[in-house]
Amino acid sequence: MYDAAVILQQTFQKFYLWLMASIFRFKQFEVDQSNCAMKINTDGVLLASLVDTKGAKRVLDVGTGTGVIALMLAQRLIDSHIEAVEIDALAAEMASRNFSNSIFGSRLVLHAKSFQQLRTGEHYDLIVSNPPFYTDSLHNPDARKKLARHSDLDFFRELLHFASLHLTSGGKLVLILPTQLAETLTALAIDHGLHCTAEIQIRSFDGDPVIRKIVTFGRLQITAIDQAEFVIYQSKGVYSESYKNALAPYFLAF
């Protein structure tokens, strides 16, 4: 009889291989990520599943990559129109194909360009991004991964400026970021007339340091930020109930 720990490890390994497979199958759509420098990751799926989407009819996903965030939001928001921008040509082509192959294709639009190049008079109720954030890391020798993940604060200043111009009066910019960068952007946002209104603090295990924050910016300045906690793992290799509940509408594994 197999030891329970061995069975658990094998199950986790199978899940990891499934996660990294070229075709990632969700309950209502599939994502081909074979030509994307940055594969589907925990940050992206948590952002898409945890972001407050109340009142969001027109949505923009900045740096869509595989298109997974836009697709998950399309599943959540059945009456929404969702646009996505992607600067990497191969990833943009793949995301466009993923959109077309989904049942949400008529509500999804892909712009193969950077958000800075997006010429639009549209205003969005929700702008989301799982952005490049390795602002102080060594340069990545893989050019496409460098494009996908390396940046400096100018990128974020430009994103904040873009949001200040293209959010509706009650619109929100929501980013998933490392803790220190989230604090830096909270200060920078004020220069663009945006203020942090909510944050979700994400930890690997209960009691661990915060590894990511999902930060919400809006035009309204409030005295008390709405704060929530989210823990990914119950124990090593075992996802928390919160994680499973958040991803259950999407992941076949749950």
Coordinates of N, CA and C in Angstrom, one line a residue, residues 137-150:
S137 N 15.7 43.3 -10.7 CA 16.4 42.0 -10.9 C 17.4 42.1 -12.0
L138 N 18.3 41.1 -12.1 CA 19.2 41.1 -13.2 C 18.5 40.9 -14.5
H139 N 19.1 41.3 -15.6 CA 18.4 41.2 -16.9 C 18.3 39.7 -17.3
N140 N 17.2 39.3 -17.8 CA 16.9 38.0 -18.2 C 17.5 37.7 -19.5
P141 N 18.3 36.7 -19.7 CA 18.9 36.4 -21.0 C 17.9 36.0 -22.1
D142 N 16.8 35.5 -21.7 CA 15.7 35.2 -22.7 C 15.0 36.5 -23.0
A143 N 15.1 37.0 -24.2 CA 14.6 38.3 -24.6 C 13.1 38.4 -24.4
R144 N 12.4 37.3 -24.7 CA 10.9 37.4 -24.6 C 10.5 37.3 -23.2
K145 N 11.2 36.6 -22.3 CA 10.8 36.6 -20.9 C 11.2 37.9 -20.3
K146 N 12.3 38.5 -20.8 CA 12.7 39.9 -20.3 C 11.6 40.8 -20.7
L147 N 11.1 40.8 -21.9 CA 10.0 41.7 -22.3 C 8.7 41.4 -21.4
A148 N 8.5 40.2 -21.1 CA 7.3 39.9 -20.3 C 7.4 40.2 -18.9
R149 N 8.6 40.2 -18.3 CA 8.7 40.3 -16.9 C 9.6 41.4 -16.3
H150 N 10.5 42.0 -17.1 CA 11.4 43.0 -16.7 C 10.8 44.4 -17.0

